[in-house]
Amino acid sequence: MNPATASPSIMVVDDTPANLRLLDELLRQQGYQVRLFPRGALALKAAAAHPPSLILLDIMMPEMDGFEVCRQLKANPSLKDIPVIFISALADTDNKLKAFAQGGMDYVTKPFQEGEVLARVRTHLALYAMQQAQARQKADLEQLVNERTADLLRAQQVAHIGSWKLDLRTQALSWSPETYRLFGVPEGTPLTLNDFVDKVHPDDQGKVAHHWTLALQGQPYDVEHRIAPPAGAAWVRQRAEFAFDTDGQPHTAWGTTQDISEIKAHQAQVDFMTHHDVLTGLPNRAQFLDLLRVCMANSSTLQTQLAVAYIDMDGFAAINAQFGREAGNQLIVQLGQRLAQSVRDRQYLARIGGDEFAVVLTGLKNADDYLIPVQRMLAAVSKPLNLHGTTAQVTASIGVSQYPQSDDMEAEQLLRQADQAMYLAKLAGKNRHHVFDPMKDESTRERFMHIEEVRQGLMQGEMCLYYQPKVWLTSGKVVGFEALIRWQHPQRGLVLPGQFIPLLEQHPLAIQVGNWVIETALAQLARWNAEGLRTGLSVNIESLQLQDPDFVPRLARQLADQPSVEANQLELEILETGALDNMAHVSRLIAQLHGMGVACALDDFGTGYSSLTFLKQLAAQTIKIDQSFVHGMLDDTEHASIVNSVLGLARSFDRHTLAEGVETEAHGQMLVELGCEMAQGYTIARPMPAEAVPAWLAQWHPPPSWQTTSALEAGDVPLLMGEVEHRAWMKATQARLAGQQGTPTPHSHDTCRLGHWLDKPTTRQRYGHLSAFQTLVQQHSTLHALGAQLLQQATASGPEAGHPAHQHGLDNPDTASAWHHLQAQSAELIASLQSLRKSDEEPLSISSAG
Ligand code: C2E
Ligand code: MG
Ligand code: MG
């Protein structure tokens, strides 16, 4: 095509040379470029090579007439728009019509008028130029549109946003390529609204339909939904605008489809992270409590039980310290996997703290159905773990709480109970489980309430120590003192340890209090040493202190801090019951302390069901006989026997003995006779503040009877026991006479143990030759006869026999006088018994005296 600035080129085709010349001259004068062709075929060829702006074409020519030339031109797409003006001598209408039919633009008859030819040429050239310009413009526009569309599509692809249009009347739907891709449908697939509906994920169809309905009523359409697989995107957000006709009927919707899969995945991740533990991927505490709430509700509806197991790794802090935090984390992951493998259907595991996991066990039928899963978990944890090629082993302590309990309760509370039970499982020795007992919960709560107070008291220096002497019975020599804690409470006054020490049982505060006691006691010893008062001091140790791994090293430091104090001035009193809990450990500890020169005593001995093995294993140097037995020993045969047995046991194992709670001279005397070495008690001194000690020491002297009394030979012990038995009998008789209900019937002569002993051949063999023995036998039977008579008399004169109430039992003058008589007889019997023990006349042989 010629550039618009160049002059138009015109092709003239005519077999008449004169015509050619004429036209050539005419057109050139007008400034056109002219090419002349005498034959049609030549002209076609040249036109194809260089298309002209216009062709003047003769019709009648040899070889190919003008019609044919025109037909061929019009058949060529690149030439068809070139205007053709026929110039012919054929002036009839038929030929003219034929010429137009062939695509000719115009028709000029020969001989032509120059002006006419020129006018027509100009007109058609102008038309053609306009046409060309339009075509160019159209092509430019098309190109622009194509470019813009391509840009848009590319942008859609980048943004993962597709577009669509729906004709609501025909249901015809069109998607952009990106929409096709997002929906996972091959591009170009014909669509209707139904195809779109089918691609919405079945679970979201309800939601989408709801929004669609609202949109048809004029509300904005904006909905997120999943796409039914196979899909290009998991989640999309659809937004659309609807166009309405004048009747308010929607007719078209234009929308976008945005891929929000990534946002959704991210959201899900955030969701997961707020409900799960990042390290193990297990549910976290918050999620666990949600779950527990649901399980508790279900359990109420289904009438089943559930249990919560609170799992805490034993000594995990040490593992972290030894291997480092990173390795500790790896172990936690492994432990989490182990636990996850050990849980079954309807058991839900979570990580609720550093080394703490929890499991809900649901659908339990029996109260102890938790047992098997709990044991499985303990076993799962304790299997060796792999840590960078080395193995590590961990155990767990598990606390279990059960639901339902009597009251309504919260999930948090149930978890807290399991936590408390876990704590007790740890204290009981770890690698085990403990079940929360709701009955003991009250006391636990109480305990937590008071413990804070005790802590405050300790911090504010309200604690102090009192000292109670311990003496050798026969010599009266002071062995040392026992330090006993007191709480000088600002409101309540002096509080005794019985009111707060038991609260601390198994609470870490016990260790703090214990340390304070040891430090204070050692400081007191140092002060006494400085004053020239060198003595021993014993302190009471809680069993929790013994479990503290730092106990011995710390004690060594505490001793080192008081260089004037020697280790053997200190004695630790360990409760027999506390030692029983963890024999092996306490036994090692005592040996260790022994090695340091610190002695140990077993406190409150006799209350803990100790066995011979126990005593053999614990190398405590001293046994302190519990005061409850000492108190009763004078007139209670059981207690007297226990004291006697403990003393025998101590002798066999070569241990020192100390009797606690010696309240009277008589107690001390009997203890001397039974062979007890030391004593502590009110008759010697009450616990006193340190300042009172020197004054007490200055005035102390033991009762003379303790020095004059000596230990009995084993064979004579039954005489002493006989005395106890007799006192017991007197006590029972008196109680009966006083009409006390529920007192045991005093032994008759036949059931009386003293009677049995008196009758024994060995007894008769040993004492039979002594006159005092004969008297004794006589006194014994007289006493029983009197006693029986008295009781009968008293019963007969009881209120039910019609006597006035004030005359009942000992109020009855007859009975009272008979009772006094009996008492006198009793004193004589006791004197006989004692005279036999102290008899200068030798008993015959020392044989077993049963
Ligand atoms: P315990 O170690 O058996 O101490 C002897 C208790 O018996 C003391 O009571 C003492 O005052 C009391 N007692 C002494 N002689 C007699 C007596 O003749 N008759 C009677 N009825 N009681 C007597 P206290 O001081 O009230 O202490 C009671 C318990 O509290 C102690 O029993 C000991 O187990 C514990 N305790 C005292 N101080 C401490 C301490 O510093 N730490 C620890 N962990 N426990 C302590
Ligand atoms: Mg004690
Ligand atoms: Mg004691």
PDB file of N, CA and C in Angstrom, residues 118-158:
ATOM      1  N   LEU A 118     -11.579  12.027 -14.760  1.00  0.00           N
ATOM      2  CA  LEU A 118     -10.772  12.528 -13.639  1.00  0.00           C
ATOM      3  C   LEU A 118     -11.613  12.619 -12.343  1.00  0.00           C
ATOM      4  N   ALA A 119     -12.874  13.100 -12.502  1.00  0.00           N
ATOM      5  CA  ALA A 119     -13.743  13.245 -11.333  1.00  0.00           C
ATOM      6  C   ALA A 119     -13.974  11.892 -10.660  1.00  0.00           C
ATOM      7  N   ARG A 120     -14.283  10.874 -11.523  1.00  0.00           N
ATOM      8  CA  ARG A 120     -14.539   9.549 -10.944  1.00  0.00           C
ATOM      9  C   ARG A 120     -13.285   8.982 -10.290  1.00  0.00           C
ATOM     10  N   VAL A 121     -12.154   9.182 -10.976  1.00  0.00           N
ATOM     11  CA  VAL A 121     -10.903   8.674 -10.398  1.00  0.00           C
ATOM     12  C   VAL A 121     -10.672   9.304  -9.026  1.00  0.00           C
ATOM     13  N   ARG A 122     -10.864  10.615  -8.946  1.00  0.00           N
ATOM     14  CA  ARG A 122     -10.624  11.302  -7.666  1.00  0.00           C
ATOM     15  C   ARG A 122     -11.555  10.770  -6.569  1.00  0.00           C
ATOM     16  N   THR A 123     -12.820  10.661  -6.921  1.00  0.00           N
ATOM     17  CA  THR A 123     -13.801  10.166  -5.943  1.00  0.00           C
ATOM     18  C   THR A 123     -13.398   8.805  -5.402  1.00  0.00           C
ATOM     19  N   HIS A 124     -13.062   7.911  -6.328  1.00  0.00           N
ATOM     20  CA  HIS A 124     -12.768   6.546  -5.851  1.00  0.00           C
ATOM     21  C   HIS A 124     -11.464   6.461  -5.107  1.00  0.00           C
ATOM     22  N   LEU A 125     -10.532   7.303  -5.562  1.00  0.00           N
ATOM     23  CA  LEU A 125      -9.264   7.303  -4.804  1.00  0.00           C
ATOM     24  C   LEU A 125      -9.532   7.762  -3.368  1.00  0.00           C
ATOM     25  N   ALA A 126     -10.361   8.835  -3.260  1.00  0.00           N
ATOM     26  CA  ALA A 126     -10.667   9.358  -1.916  1.00  0.00           C
ATOM     27  C   ALA A 126     -11.392   8.305  -1.082  1.00  0.00           C
ATOM     28  N   LEU A 127     -12.382   7.645  -1.684  1.00  0.00           N
ATOM     29  CA  LEU A 127     -13.119   6.597  -0.968  1.00  0.00           C
ATOM     30  C   LEU A 127     -12.182   5.489  -0.511  1.00  0.00           C
ATOM     31  N   TYR A 128     -11.312   5.139  -1.477  1.00  0.00           N
ATOM     32  CA  TYR A 128     -10.403   4.035  -1.167  1.00  0.00           C
ATOM     33  C   TYR A 128      -9.468   4.402  -0.030  1.00  0.00           C
ATOM     34  N   ALA A 129      -8.957   5.677  -0.075  1.00  0.00           N
ATOM     35  CA  ALA A 129      -8.046   6.121   0.976  1.00  0.00           C
ATOM     36  C   ALA A 129      -8.755   6.072   2.329  1.00  0.00           C
ATOM     37  N   MET A 130     -10.017   6.513   2.345  1.00  0.00           N
ATOM     38  CA  MET A 130     -10.789   6.501   3.582  1.00  0.00           C
ATOM     39  C   MET A 130     -10.957   5.084   4.129  1.00  0.00           C
ATOM     40  N   GLN A 131     -11.280   4.240   3.157  1.00  0.00           N
ATOM     41  CA  GLN A 131     -11.497   2.844   3.509  1.00  0.00           C
ATOM     42  C   GLN A 131     -10.232   2.244   4.122  1.00  0.00           C
ATOM     43  N   GLN A 132      -9.099   2.570   3.455  1.00  0.00           N
ATOM     44  CA  GLN A 132      -7.823   2.059   3.934  1.00  0.00           C
ATOM     45  C   GLN A 132      -7.528   2.569   5.345  1.00  0.00           C
ATOM     46  N   ALA A 133      -7.786   3.847   5.529  1.00  0.00           N
ATOM     47  CA  ALA A 133      -7.514   4.435   6.841  1.00  0.00           C
ATOM     48  C   ALA A 133      -8.350   3.743   7.916  1.00  0.00           C
ATOM     49  N   GLN A 134      -9.623   3.496   7.578  1.00  0.00           N
ATOM     50  CA  GLN A 134     -10.510   2.814   8.515  1.00  0.00           C
ATOM     51  C   GLN A 134      -9.992   1.433   8.870  1.00  0.00           C
ATOM     52  N   ALA A 135      -9.552   0.743   7.839  1.00  0.00           N
ATOM     53  CA  ALA A 135      -9.053  -0.616   8.052  1.00  0.00           C
ATOM     54  C   ALA A 135      -7.849  -0.590   8.973  1.00  0.00           C
ATOM     55  N   ARG A 136      -6.985   0.407   8.693  1.00  0.00           N
ATOM     56  CA  ARG A 136      -5.789   0.499   9.542  1.00  0.00           C
ATOM     57  C   ARG A 136      -6.176   0.767  10.997  1.00  0.00           C
ATOM     58  N   GLN A 137      -7.129   1.694  11.152  1.00  0.00           N
ATOM     59  CA  GLN A 137      -7.583   2.055  12.493  1.00  0.00           C
ATOM     60  C   GLN A 137      -8.164   0.837  13.220  1.00  0.00           C
ATOM     61  N   LYS A 138      -8.949   0.104  12.452  1.00  0.00           N
ATOM     62  CA  LYS A 138      -9.589  -1.074  13.018  1.00  0.00           C
ATOM     63  C   LYS A 138      -8.532  -2.068  13.471  1.00  0.00           C
ATOM     64  N   ALA A 139      -7.523  -2.245  12.597  1.00  0.00           N
ATOM     65  CA  ALA A 139      -6.464  -3.195  12.930  1.00  0.00           C
ATOM     66  C   ALA A 139      -5.715  -2.732  14.168  1.00  0.00           C
ATOM     67  N   ASP A 140      -5.467  -1.404  14.203  1.00  0.00           N
ATOM     68  CA  ASP A 140      -4.776  -0.879  15.389  1.00  0.00           C
ATOM     69  C   ASP A 140      -5.587  -1.148  16.647  1.00  0.00           C
ATOM     70  N   LEU A 141      -6.897  -0.860  16.551  1.00  0.00           N
ATOM     71  CA  LEU A 141      -7.769  -1.076  17.705  1.00  0.00           C
ATOM     72  C   LEU A 141      -7.773  -2.523  18.141  1.00  0.00           C
ATOM     73  N   GLU A 142      -7.862  -3.365  17.104  1.00  0.00           N
ATOM     74  CA  GLU A 142      -7.890  -4.797  17.429  1.00  0.00           C
ATOM     75  C   GLU A 142      -6.626  -5.215  18.163  1.00  0.00           C
ATOM     76  N   GLN A 143      -5.529  -4.662  17.677  1.00  0.00           N
ATOM     77  CA  GLN A 143      -4.269  -5.017  18.292  1.00  0.00           C
ATOM     78  C   GLN A 143      -4.233  -4.552  19.745  1.00  0.00           C
ATOM     79  N   LEU A 144      -4.750  -3.320  19.923  1.00  0.00           N
ATOM     80  CA  LEU A 144      -4.780  -2.770  21.267  1.00  0.00           C
ATOM     81  C   LEU A 144      -5.619  -3.645  22.193  1.00  0.00           C
ATOM     82  N   VAL A 145      -6.809  -3.990  21.704  1.00  0.00           N
ATOM     83  CA  VAL A 145      -7.706  -4.832  22.508  1.00  0.00           C
ATOM     84  C   VAL A 145      -7.024  -6.150  22.835  1.00  0.00           C
ATOM     85  N   ASN A 146      -6.398  -6.715  21.795  1.00  0.00           N
ATOM     86  CA  ASN A 146      -5.734  -7.998  22.044  1.00  0.00           C
ATOM     87  C   ASN A 146      -4.625  -7.871  23.082  1.00  0.00           C
ATOM     88  N   GLU A 147      -3.900  -6.770  22.967  1.00  0.00           N
ATOM     89  CA  GLU A 147      -2.820  -6.568  23.937  1.00  0.00           C
ATOM     90  C   GLU A 147      -3.372  -6.409  25.345  1.00  0.00           C
ATOM     91  N   ARG A 148      -4.408  -5.575  25.428  1.00  0.00           N
ATOM     92  CA  ARG A 148      -5.000  -5.330  26.759  1.00  0.00           C
ATOM     93  C   ARG A 148      -5.549  -6.621  27.341  1.00  0.00           C
ATOM     94  N   THR A 149      -6.229  -7.380  26.508  1.00  0.00           N
ATOM     95  CA  THR A 149      -6.810  -8.644  26.993  1.00  0.00           C
ATOM     96  C   THR A 149      -5.710  -9.571  27.475  1.00  0.00           C
ATOM     97  N   ALA A 150      -4.645  -9.634  26.691  1.00  0.00           N
ATOM     98  CA  ALA A 150      -3.539 -10.500  27.084  1.00  0.00           C
ATOM     99  C   ALA A 150      -2.961 -10.048  28.419  1.00  0.00           C
ATOM    100  N   ASP A 151      -2.824  -8.696  28.576  1.00  0.00           N
ATOM    101  CA  ASP A 151      -2.316  -8.157  29.841  1.00  0.00           C
ATOM    102  C   ASP A 151      -3.219  -8.565  30.995  1.00  0.00           C
ATOM    103  N   LEU A 152      -4.503  -8.400  30.760  1.00  0.00           N
ATOM    104  CA  LEU A 152      -5.479  -8.704  31.803  1.00  0.00           C
ATOM    105  C   LEU A 152      -5.396 -10.172  32.215  1.00  0.00           C
ATOM    106  N   LEU A 153      -5.326 -11.008  31.152  1.00  0.00           N
ATOM    107  CA  LEU A 153      -5.270 -12.442  31.446  1.00  0.00           C
ATOM    108  C   LEU A 153      -3.998 -12.789  32.216  1.00  0.00           C
ATOM    109  N   ARG A 154      -2.905 -12.116  31.786  1.00  0.00           N
ATOM    110  CA  ARG A 154      -1.658 -12.378  32.497  1.00  0.00           C
ATOM    111  C   ARG A 154      -1.792 -11.916  33.950  1.00  0.00           C
ATOM    112  N   ALA A 155      -2.409 -10.740  34.141  1.00  0.00           N
ATOM    113  CA  ALA A 155      -2.599 -10.219  35.497  1.00  0.00           C
ATOM    114  C   ALA A 155      -3.474 -11.174  36.313  1.00  0.00           C
ATOM    115  N   GLN A 156      -4.513 -11.722  35.688  1.00  0.00           N
ATOM    116  CA  GLN A 156      -5.383 -12.670  36.374  1.00  0.00           C
ATOM    117  C   GLN A 156      -4.596 -13.891  36.829  1.00  0.00           C
ATOM    118  N   GLN A 157      -3.699 -14.288  35.895  1.00  0.00           N
ATOM    119  CA  GLN A 157      -2.892 -15.467  36.190  1.00  0.00           C
ATOM    120  C   GLN A 157      -1.978 -15.197  37.391  1.00  0.00           C
ATOM    121  N   VAL A 158      -1.369 -13.987  37.366  1.00  0.00           N
ATOM    122  CA  VAL A 158      -0.445 -13.635  38.434  1.00  0.00           C
ATOM    123  C   VAL A 158      -1.202 -13.508  39.753  1.00  0.00           C
TER     124      VAL A 158
END
